[in-house]
Coordinates of C-alpha atoms and ligand atoms in Angstrom, one line a residue:
Chain N
M1 CA 170.3 212.7 199.3
I2 CA 170.0 209.3 197.6
P3 CA 167.1 210.3 195.4
Q4 CA 169.0 213.4 194.3
L5 CA 172.0 211.3 193.6
L6 CA 170.0 208.9 191.5
H7 CA 168.3 211.7 189.7
S8 CA 171.6 213.2 188.5
L9 CA 173.2 209.8 187.8
P10 CA 172.3 209.6 184.1
Q11 CA 173.8 213.0 183.4
V12 CA 176.9 212.1 185.4
L13 CA 177.3 208.9 183.4
V14 CA 176.8 210.5 180.0
D15 CA 179.3 213.3 180.9
G16 CA 181.7 210.8 182.5
V17 CA 181.7 208.5 179.5
T18 CA 182.4 211.4 177.2
L19 CA 185.2 212.7 179.2
G20 CA 186.4 209.1 179.7
A21 CA 186.5 208.6 175.9
V22 CA 188.8 211.7 175.7
Y23 CA 191.1 210.3 178.4
A24 CA 191.0 206.8 176.9
T25 CA 192.1 207.9 173.4
V26 CA 194.9 210.1 174.8
A27 CA 195.9 207.4 177.2
L28 CA 196.5 205.1 174.2
G29 CA 199.3 207.3 173.1
Y30 CA 201.1 207.1 176.4
T31 CA 200.6 203.4 176.7
M32 CA 201.7 202.6 173.1
V33 CA 204.9 204.5 173.5
Y34 CA 205.6 203.2 176.9
G35 CA 204.9 199.6 175.7
I36 CA 207.6 199.9 173.0
L37 CA 210.3 202.2 174.6
E38 CA 209.5 202.2 178.3
L39 CA 209.5 205.9 178.0
I40 CA 206.8 208.3 179.3
N41 CA 206.2 210.6 176.4
F42 CA 205.6 213.6 178.5
A43 CA 205.0 215.7 175.4
H44 CA 202.0 213.7 174.4
G45 CA 199.6 216.1 176.2
E46 CA 201.0 218.9 174.1
I47 CA 200.4 216.8 170.9
F48 CA 196.8 216.6 172.0
M49 CA 196.8 220.3 172.5
S50 CA 198.4 220.9 169.1
G51 CA 195.6 218.8 167.5
A52 CA 193.0 221.0 169.2
F53 CA 194.6 224.1 167.8
I54 CA 195.1 222.7 164.3
G55 CA 191.5 221.6 164.2
T56 CA 190.3 225.0 165.5
A57 CA 192.6 226.8 163.0
I58 CA 191.2 224.8 160.1
L59 CA 187.6 225.5 161.1
I60 CA 188.2 229.2 161.7
G61 CA 189.9 229.4 158.3
L62 CA 187.0 227.6 156.5
N63 CA 184.6 229.8 158.3
S64 CA 186.2 233.1 157.4
A65 CA 186.6 231.9 153.8
G66 CA 182.8 231.5 153.9
W67 CA 182.9 227.8 153.0
L68 CA 181.6 226.4 156.2
G69 CA 177.9 226.9 155.4
H70 CA 178.3 225.3 152.0
L71 CA 179.9 222.0 152.9
P72 CA 178.3 219.1 154.7
K73 CA 179.2 219.2 158.3
L74 CA 180.3 215.6 158.5
L75 CA 182.6 216.1 155.6
V76 CA 184.1 219.2 157.3
L77 CA 184.6 217.2 160.5
L78 CA 186.2 214.2 158.8
L79 CA 188.5 216.5 156.8
T80 CA 189.5 218.4 159.8
L81 CA 190.2 215.2 161.7
A82 CA 192.2 213.8 158.9
V83 CA 194.4 216.8 158.5
A84 CA 194.9 217.2 162.3
M85 CA 195.7 213.5 162.6
G86 CA 198.2 213.6 159.7
L87 CA 200.0 216.7 161.1
T88 CA 200.0 215.6 164.8
G89 CA 201.2 212.1 163.7
L90 CA 204.1 213.7 161.9
L91 CA 204.7 216.0 164.8
G92 CA 205.0 212.9 167.1
M93 CA 207.3 211.2 164.7
G94 CA 209.5 214.3 164.5
I95 CA 209.7 214.5 168.3
E96 CA 210.8 210.9 168.5
R97 CA 213.4 211.5 165.8
V98 CA 215.0 214.6 167.3
A99 CA 214.3 214.4 171.1
Y100 CA 214.2 210.6 171.9
R101 CA 216.1 208.5 169.4
P102 CA 219.5 210.1 170.0
L103 CA 218.9 209.4 173.7
R104 CA 217.8 205.8 173.3
N105 CA 220.7 204.4 175.2
A106 CA 220.9 207.1 177.8
P107 CA 219.7 206.7 181.4
R108 CA 215.9 206.7 181.7
L109 CA 215.7 210.2 183.3
I110 CA 217.4 211.9 180.4
P111 CA 214.7 211.4 177.7
L112 CA 212.1 212.3 180.3
I113 CA 213.8 215.7 180.7
S114 CA 214.0 216.0 176.9
A115 CA 210.3 215.3 176.8
I116 CA 209.5 218.0 179.3
G117 CA 211.6 220.4 177.2
V118 CA 209.6 219.5 174.1
S119 CA 206.4 220.2 176.0
F120 CA 207.5 223.7 176.8
V121 CA 208.5 224.4 173.3
L122 CA 205.2 223.2 171.9
Q123 CA 203.2 225.3 174.4
D124 CA 205.2 228.4 173.6
V125 CA 205.1 227.9 169.8
V126 CA 201.4 227.4 169.8
R127 CA 200.9 230.3 172.1
F128 CA 203.0 232.5 169.9
I129 CA 201.1 231.5 166.7
A130 CA 197.7 231.9 168.5
E131 CA 198.5 235.4 169.8
W132 CA 200.0 236.4 166.4
R133 CA 196.9 235.3 164.5
T134 CA 194.1 236.1 166.9
G135 CA 195.6 238.5 169.4
N136 CA 194.9 236.1 172.3
Y137 CA 196.2 232.7 173.3
I138 CA 192.8 231.7 174.5
V139 CA 190.8 230.7 171.5
T140 CA 187.1 230.0 171.0
G141 CA 186.6 228.0 167.9
V142 CA 183.7 227.2 165.6
T143 CA 181.4 224.5 166.9
L144 CA 180.0 222.2 164.2
Y145 CA 177.5 220.3 166.2
G146 CA 176.2 222.7 168.9
A147 CA 172.6 221.5 169.2
E148 CA 171.4 220.0 172.5
L149 CA 169.0 217.2 173.0
N150 CA 166.9 217.4 176.1
L151 CA 165.7 214.1 177.4
G152 CA 163.9 214.8 180.6
S153 CA 166.6 215.7 183.2
L154 CA 169.3 214.7 180.7
T155 CA 171.0 217.1 178.4
V156 CA 173.1 215.7 175.6
K157 CA 175.0 217.8 173.0
T158 CA 174.9 216.3 169.6
N159 CA 178.6 216.7 169.7
T160 CA 178.8 214.2 172.6
L161 CA 177.6 211.5 170.2
I162 CA 180.3 212.6 167.7
V163 CA 183.0 212.3 170.4
L164 CA 181.8 208.9 171.5
G165 CA 181.4 207.6 168.0
A166 CA 184.8 208.8 166.9
A167 CA 186.5 207.6 170.0
V168 CA 185.0 204.1 169.8
L169 CA 185.9 203.8 166.1
M170 CA 189.5 204.9 166.7
M171 CA 189.9 202.5 169.7
A172 CA 188.4 199.6 167.8
G173 CA 190.5 200.4 164.8
L174 CA 193.7 200.5 166.8
D175 CA 192.8 197.3 168.6
L176 CA 192.2 195.5 165.3
F177 CA 195.4 196.9 163.8
V178 CA 197.6 195.8 166.7
R179 CA 196.0 192.4 166.9
R180 CA 195.4 191.4 163.3
T181 CA 197.9 193.1 161.0
R182 CA 201.4 192.3 160.1
W183 CA 202.7 195.7 161.3
G184 CA 200.6 195.4 164.5
T185 CA 202.1 192.0 165.3
A186 CA 205.5 193.6 164.6
M187 CA 204.7 196.3 167.1
R188 CA 204.0 193.8 169.8
A189 CA 207.1 191.8 168.9
V190 CA 209.2 195.0 169.1
A191 CA 207.6 195.9 172.4
Q192 CA 208.6 192.6 173.9
D193 CA 212.1 192.2 172.5
K194 CA 213.7 194.6 170.1
D195 CA 216.9 192.7 169.3
T196 CA 215.0 189.5 168.4
A197 CA 212.5 191.5 166.4
A198 CA 215.3 192.9 164.4
L199 CA 216.4 189.3 163.7
M200 CA 213.0 188.8 162.1
S201 CA 214.0 191.4 159.5
I202 CA 211.8 194.0 161.2
N203 CA 213.1 197.6 160.9
V204 CA 212.8 198.4 164.6
N205 CA 213.2 202.2 164.1
R206 CA 210.4 202.2 161.6
V207 CA 208.1 200.4 163.9
I208 CA 208.9 202.9 166.7
A209 CA 208.2 205.7 164.3
L210 CA 204.9 204.1 163.3
T211 CA 204.0 203.8 167.0
F212 CA 204.6 207.5 167.5
F213 CA 202.7 208.4 164.4
M214 CA 199.6 206.4 165.4
G215 CA 199.6 207.4 169.1
S216 CA 200.1 211.0 168.2
A217 CA 197.4 211.0 165.5
L218 CA 194.9 209.5 168.0
G219 CA 195.9 212.2 170.5
G220 CA 195.6 215.0 167.8
A221 CA 192.2 213.7 166.7
T222 CA 191.1 213.7 170.3
G223 CA 192.2 217.3 170.6
V224 CA 189.9 218.3 167.7
L225 CA 187.0 216.5 169.4
F226 CA 187.8 218.1 172.7
A227 CA 187.8 221.6 171.2
Q228 CA 184.4 220.8 169.6
Q229 CA 183.0 219.5 172.9
Y230 CA 184.3 222.2 175.3
G231 CA 184.5 225.2 173.0
T232 CA 187.5 227.1 174.3
I233 CA 191.1 226.0 174.3
D234 CA 194.5 227.4 175.3
P235 CA 198.1 226.2 174.9
Y236 CA 198.0 224.7 178.4
I237 CA 195.1 222.3 178.1
G238 CA 197.5 219.4 177.4
F239 CA 199.2 219.6 180.8
I240 CA 196.4 218.5 183.2
L241 CA 194.6 216.5 180.6
G242 CA 197.9 214.7 179.7
L243 CA 198.5 213.9 183.4
K244 CA 195.0 212.5 183.7
A245 CA 195.3 210.4 180.5
F246 CA 198.6 209.2 181.9
T247 CA 196.8 208.3 185.1
A248 CA 194.3 206.3 183.1
A249 CA 197.1 204.5 181.3
V250 CA 198.7 203.6 184.6
L251 CA 195.4 202.5 186.0
G252 CA 194.9 200.1 183.2
G253 CA 198.5 198.9 183.4
I254 CA 200.9 201.0 181.4
G255 CA 201.8 199.3 178.1
N256 CA 198.4 197.6 177.9
I257 CA 196.2 199.0 175.2
R258 CA 192.8 197.7 176.3
G259 CA 193.7 198.6 179.9
A260 CA 194.3 202.2 178.9
M261 CA 190.9 202.4 177.3
F262 CA 189.3 200.9 180.4
G263 CA 191.3 203.2 182.7
G264 CA 190.2 206.2 180.7
F265 CA 186.5 205.5 181.1
V266 CA 186.8 204.7 184.8
L267 CA 188.6 207.9 185.4
G268 CA 186.2 210.0 183.4
I269 CA 183.2 208.6 185.2
L270 CA 184.8 208.9 188.6
E271 CA 185.7 212.5 187.9
M272 CA 182.3 213.5 186.7
F273 CA 180.8 211.8 189.7
A274 CA 183.0 213.7 192.0
S275 CA 182.3 216.9 190.3
A276 CA 178.6 216.5 190.5
E277 CA 178.2 214.8 193.9
L278 CA 181.2 215.9 196.0
G279 CA 179.4 219.1 197.2
P280 CA 176.1 217.4 198.1
L281 CA 177.8 214.4 199.7
T282 CA 180.0 216.4 202.0
G283 CA 177.5 219.0 202.8
G284 CA 179.4 221.6 200.8
V285 CA 182.7 221.0 202.6
L286 CA 184.4 219.7 199.4
G287 CA 183.3 221.3 196.1
A288 CA 183.5 220.2 192.5
E289 CA 187.0 221.8 192.3
Y290 CA 188.3 218.8 194.2
K291 CA 187.6 216.5 191.3
D292 CA 191.2 216.7 190.1
V293 CA 192.5 215.7 193.4
F294 CA 190.6 212.5 193.0
A295 CA 192.3 211.7 189.7
F296 CA 195.7 212.1 191.3
L297 CA 194.8 210.2 194.5
I298 CA 193.9 207.3 192.2
L299 CA 197.3 207.6 190.5
I300 CA 199.1 207.6 193.8
A301 CA 197.0 204.7 195.2
V302 CA 197.6 202.6 192.0
L303 CA 201.3 203.3 192.1
L304 CA 201.5 202.4 195.8
F305 CA 199.3 199.3 195.9
K306 CA 199.1 197.9 192.3
P307 CA 201.9 199.5 190.3
E308 CA 201.3 197.1 187.4
G309 CA 197.8 198.5 187.1
L310 CA 194.5 196.6 186.9
F311 CA 195.5 194.6 183.8
G312 CA 199.3 194.8 183.7
Q313 CA 201.5 191.8 184.0
A314 CA 202.5 191.3 187.6
V315 CA 206.1 190.7 186.7
K316 CA 207.4 192.3 183.6
E317 CA 208.7 189.6 181.3
K318 CA 212.3 190.3 180.2
V319 CA 213.9 187.5 178.4
Chain D
M1 CA 234.0 182.3 146.9
S2 CA 233.1 181.2 150.4
F3 CA 229.6 181.6 151.6
L4 CA 230.3 183.4 154.9
V5 CA 233.7 184.8 155.7
L6 CA 234.8 186.5 159.0
E7 CA 238.2 188.1 158.7
D8 CA 240.0 189.3 161.8
V9 CA 236.8 190.4 163.6
H10 CA 237.2 192.3 166.9
V11 CA 234.4 193.1 169.2
Y12 CA 234.5 195.0 172.5
Y13 CA 232.0 195.3 175.3
G14 CA 233.0 198.5 176.9
G15 CA 236.6 197.7 178.0
V16 CA 236.2 193.9 177.5
H17 CA 237.9 192.7 174.4
A18 CA 235.4 189.9 173.6
L19 CA 236.6 188.9 170.1
K20 CA 240.3 189.2 169.4
G21 CA 240.5 188.8 165.7
I22 CA 238.1 185.9 164.8
S23 CA 238.6 184.5 161.3
L24 CA 236.4 181.7 160.0
T25 CA 234.7 180.6 156.8
V26 CA 231.6 178.6 156.0
E27 CA 231.1 177.1 152.5
E28 CA 227.8 176.7 150.9
G29 CA 226.0 173.5 152.0
E30 CA 228.2 172.8 154.9
I31 CA 227.5 172.3 158.6
V32 CA 230.2 174.1 160.6
T33 CA 230.3 174.1 164.3
L34 CA 231.9 176.6 166.7
I35 CA 232.7 175.0 170.1
G36 CA 234.2 176.5 173.2
A37 CA 233.7 177.0 176.9
N38 CA 231.3 179.3 178.5
G39 CA 232.4 182.9 177.9
A40 CA 234.7 182.0 175.0
G41 CA 232.9 184.3 172.6
K42 CA 230.6 182.0 170.6
T43 CA 227.5 184.1 171.1
T44 CA 229.3 187.3 170.4
T45 CA 230.6 185.8 167.1
L46 CA 227.0 185.1 165.9
R47 CA 225.9 188.4 167.1
A48 CA 228.7 190.1 165.2
I49 CA 227.5 188.4 162.0
C50 CA 224.0 189.8 162.5
A51 CA 225.2 193.3 163.5
Q52 CA 224.0 192.9 167.1
A53 CA 227.5 193.3 168.4
R54 CA 229.5 196.2 166.9
V55 CA 232.5 195.1 164.9
R56 CA 235.3 197.5 165.7
Q57 CA 237.8 196.0 163.4
G58 CA 237.7 193.3 160.7
R59 CA 235.3 192.3 157.9
I60 CA 232.4 190.0 157.4
T61 CA 231.2 189.0 154.0
Y62 CA 228.2 187.0 153.0
R63 CA 228.1 185.6 149.4
G64 CA 230.8 188.1 148.5
R65 CA 229.0 191.1 149.9
D66 CA 230.4 193.1 152.8
I67 CA 227.8 193.0 155.5
T68 CA 230.0 194.3 158.4
H69 CA 228.1 197.6 158.8
L70 CA 224.6 196.8 157.6
P71 CA 221.8 197.0 160.2
T72 CA 220.5 193.8 161.6
H73 CA 217.2 193.7 159.7
E74 CA 219.1 194.1 156.4
V75 CA 221.6 191.4 157.2
V76 CA 218.9 188.9 157.9
S77 CA 216.9 189.8 154.9
L78 CA 219.8 188.7 152.7
G79 CA 218.9 185.2 153.7
I80 CA 220.5 184.6 157.1
G81 CA 218.4 183.1 159.9
H82 CA 219.4 183.3 163.5
V83 CA 218.2 181.1 166.4
P84 CA 219.4 183.1 169.3
E85 CA 220.8 181.9 172.6
G86 CA 218.1 181.2 175.1
R87 CA 215.5 180.9 172.2
R88 CA 214.0 184.4 172.7
I89 CA 210.6 183.4 171.4
F90 CA 208.0 186.1 171.8
S91 CA 206.3 184.7 174.8
R92 CA 203.3 187.1 174.7
L93 CA 202.5 186.2 171.1
T94 CA 200.8 183.0 170.0
V95 CA 202.8 180.2 168.3
K96 CA 201.1 181.2 165.1
E97 CA 202.1 184.9 165.5
N98 CA 205.7 183.9 166.3
L99 CA 205.8 181.9 163.0
E100 CA 204.2 184.8 161.1
I101 CA 206.6 187.3 162.5
G102 CA 209.4 185.0 161.3
A103 CA 208.1 185.6 157.8
F104 CA 207.8 189.3 158.3
S105 CA 209.5 190.1 155.1
V106 CA 207.1 187.9 153.1
R107 CA 204.1 189.8 151.9
D108 CA 202.4 186.9 150.1
R109 CA 200.0 185.4 152.7
S110 CA 199.6 182.1 150.9
L111 CA 203.4 181.7 150.8
V112 CA 203.5 182.3 154.6
K113 CA 200.8 179.6 155.0
R114 CA 202.8 177.1 152.8
R115 CA 206.0 177.7 154.8
Q116 CA 204.1 177.2 158.0
E117 CA 202.9 173.8 156.8
Q118 CA 206.6 173.0 156.0
V119 CA 207.5 173.9 159.5
F120 CA 204.8 171.7 160.9
E121 CA 206.2 168.8 158.9
S122 CA 209.4 169.1 161.0
F123 CA 207.7 170.1 164.2
P124 CA 204.2 168.6 164.3
R125 CA 203.9 169.6 168.0
L126 CA 203.8 173.3 167.0
K127 CA 200.6 172.7 165.0
E128 CA 198.8 171.3 168.1
R129 CA 199.8 174.4 170.0
L130 CA 199.1 176.9 167.3
H131 CA 196.9 179.3 169.2
Q132 CA 198.6 179.0 172.5
K133 CA 200.7 181.8 173.9
A134 CA 204.3 180.9 173.2
G135 CA 205.3 181.5 176.8
T136 CA 203.2 178.5 177.8
L137 CA 205.3 176.0 175.7
S138 CA 207.8 173.6 177.3
G139 CA 211.5 174.3 176.8
G140 CA 211.8 171.8 173.9
E141 CA 208.8 173.2 172.2
Q142 CA 210.1 176.7 172.6
Q143 CA 213.4 175.6 170.9
M144 CA 211.4 174.1 168.1
L145 CA 209.4 177.3 167.7
A146 CA 212.6 179.3 167.7
I147 CA 214.0 177.2 164.9
G148 CA 210.6 177.1 163.1
R149 CA 210.4 180.8 163.3
A150 CA 213.8 181.2 161.7
L151 CA 212.9 178.8 159.0
M152 CA 209.8 180.9 158.0
S153 CA 212.1 183.3 156.1
E154 CA 213.7 180.3 154.3
P155 CA 217.2 181.3 155.1
A156 CA 220.1 180.0 153.0
L157 CA 222.4 180.2 156.1
L158 CA 221.1 179.3 159.6
L159 CA 223.0 180.4 162.7
L160 CA 222.1 178.4 165.8
D161 CA 223.2 179.4 169.3
E162 CA 223.2 176.4 171.6
P163 CA 220.0 174.8 170.5
S164 CA 220.5 171.9 172.9
M165 CA 220.8 174.2 176.0
G166 CA 218.7 173.0 178.9
L167 CA 216.9 170.3 176.9
A168 CA 216.5 166.6 177.7
P169 CA 218.7 164.2 175.6
V170 CA 215.8 162.8 173.7
V171 CA 214.7 166.3 172.6
V172 CA 218.3 167.2 171.7
E173 CA 218.4 164.1 169.5
Q174 CA 215.2 165.1 167.8
I175 CA 216.4 168.6 167.1
F176 CA 219.8 167.4 165.8
D177 CA 218.0 165.0 163.4
I178 CA 216.0 167.9 162.1
L179 CA 219.1 170.0 161.6
K180 CA 220.6 167.2 159.6
E181 CA 217.5 167.0 157.4
L182 CA 217.5 170.7 156.9
N183 CA 221.1 170.6 155.8
E184 CA 220.3 167.7 153.4
R185 CA 217.7 169.9 151.8
G186 CA 220.3 172.6 151.2
T187 CA 220.5 174.9 154.2
T188 CA 224.0 175.9 155.3
L189 CA 224.4 175.7 159.1
L190 CA 226.7 177.5 161.5
L191 CA 226.1 175.7 164.8
V192 CA 227.4 177.0 168.2
E193 CA 227.5 174.5 170.9
Q194 CA 228.8 173.6 174.3
N195 CA 227.6 170.1 173.6
A196 CA 230.7 169.5 171.6
F197 CA 230.3 165.8 171.0
Q198 CA 227.0 166.0 169.4
A199 CA 227.9 169.1 167.4
L200 CA 231.1 167.6 166.1
S201 CA 229.2 164.4 165.2
L202 CA 226.9 166.4 163.0
A203 CA 229.2 168.9 161.5
R204 CA 231.7 168.6 158.6
R205 CA 234.2 171.1 160.1
G206 CA 234.7 172.7 163.4
Y207 CA 236.4 175.6 165.1
V208 CA 237.4 175.7 168.7
I209 CA 237.2 179.2 170.3
Q210 CA 238.9 180.2 173.5
N211 CA 239.1 183.6 175.1
G212 CA 237.9 185.3 171.9
E213 CA 240.4 183.6 169.7
I214 CA 240.2 180.6 167.3
L215 CA 242.4 178.0 169.0
M216 CA 242.2 175.4 166.2
T217 CA 240.1 174.3 163.2
D218 CA 239.9 171.0 161.4
H219 CA 237.5 168.4 160.0
A220 CA 235.0 167.5 162.7
H221 CA 236.0 163.9 162.9
T222 CA 239.6 164.9 163.4
L223 CA 238.6 167.2 166.2
L224 CA 236.6 164.4 167.8
E225 CA 239.8 162.4 167.9
N226 CA 242.1 165.2 169.1
E227 CA 243.4 164.7 172.6
D228 CA 243.3 168.3 173.7
V229 CA 239.7 168.7 172.4
K230 CA 238.7 165.5 174.1
A231 CA 240.3 166.6 177.4
A232 CA 238.8 170.1 177.3
Y233 CA 235.4 169.7 175.7
L234 CA 234.4 166.1 175.5
A235 CA 235.1 165.1 179.1
Ligands
ADP1 N1 226.5 192.4 177.0 C1 227.8 192.2 177.5 N2 228.4 193.1 178.2 C2 229.6 192.9 178.7 N3 230.4 191.8 178.5 C3 229.8 190.8 177.7 C4 228.4 190.9 177.2 N4 228.1 189.8 176.5 C5 229.2 189.0 176.6 N5 230.2 189.6 177.4 C6 231.5 189.0 177.6 O1 232.1 188.6 176.4 C7 232.7 187.4 176.5 C8 232.1 186.4 175.5 O2 230.8 186.2 175.8 P1 229.9 185.2 174.9 O3 230.0 185.6 173.5 O4 228.5 185.3 175.5 O5 230.4 183.8 175.2 P2 229.8 182.3 174.9 O6 228.6 182.5 174.1 O7 230.9 181.6 174.3 O8 229.5 181.8 176.3 C9 232.5 186.9 177.9 O9 233.7 187.3 178.6 C10 231.4 187.7 178.4 O10 231.5 187.9 179.8
MG2 MG1 226.7 181.9 174.5

């Protein structure tokens, strides 16, 4: 059993890190918004899903116009990512404006319900458009980097490298932005104390809008990458994935940006491990389909025993 | 034209009528102090000026401009600095980041640097602690940081809410010396204090607030001699 486990370990790690990168970048959106508003943006999974559909629509469009063969792949990918990020960023900002801002002073449960409502609306709108344009709400897109590299027992899609590269760039970029720039510092100031931040002539609403834009753009870009990596998408992919990314954010300490990245990778690797080894390890009693249970067992365990997460502040500072 | 004018300002917290028609003026270059017991409405008055408490009735003008209904970030960008009650420094940011955020409206990095150096002249301690998380500073250092942060925007009018609160007498002395210096260099001060003796010694004029109303106003030295004030606030 051990030799077999070791044998499949490299594949598990590669697949786990890739999935982890997806969780991590989506988790950033949850953690950024929570950090600033103490709100769980339940609709964030649907923003990710919208990004996947926007990217797929662009690529299908380019393909049927016959342009895809003529343009450099990397250029197409970057353009698709840029458009999807811009649109999902605006979508996130719009959601904040209409569904959360009017409820800023309402009890905590109210904006959460509003968020769930937004989720349903987005699922239905995307489903409607997909069925109208393609006749089916399950859509298989155009894969840009479909080649596979075979390294002994290890199979790596070229797209895996794209996903990892893009995710790392986005995470490093966000980290630098938040730590080093004027607006990034403003974001951290607003997250800690809105009233006092306003006294520093910071337009708090603008910082909140920027936070939604950035978190949503990252989620949307990840949607594009996800569609490229896994091929087929439907309007409901944001639900489970959103829950898992949220789990990753809680695992890393919700509100903590680096924690969310770490939590994403941990969850991705654990999940791939469970999916590959659960069957062999339990003699077939538990199969790969139990991998999701693991993610949510982790969520429950963290909430029970370490609700501040692995890197959260033990006591939330409130001045 | 007075620098800052409050006319018949009313503020409510839910059903609590916290300010019941406050009127006061501050002239350019003055130090004015607002003294009163705990819960009298001092903090609320400063918060009303910065649009952090909603003014239900009345008018606030700054340099002749009606600022009653401007949002906070616009009020302060007209040149008003506010050192809030309890300091409210950003404890998770470093000292340097706290100062930089104080100059958020300034885009010119070299100007931010120059102002930072000016702040260090008044508060050399902050320079030694520059890269420390602000939450690790002592109470006195935090108050210095809160004042330094407000100075980073070079306000023409500085509102201070009990800067002496919880500090050792030596530190209070130090801070009041710096406030005096600041004023000599041209900054107008509106100082809220429970430490009435010290505040009236520094200020030119004073207002006494009680239960959300101005009880009396006079030259600071006159108030210092006033029997009622002595009995109530200088005991
Ligand atoms: N956020 C608030 N909610 C309800 N009542 C408040 C609030 N802040 C202050 N008050 C009330 O308003 C009155 C004035 O308070 P405040 O301005 O803080 O007084 P001071 O600064 O002079 O101690 C007090 O009666 C206080 O209890
Ligand atoms: Mg007070």
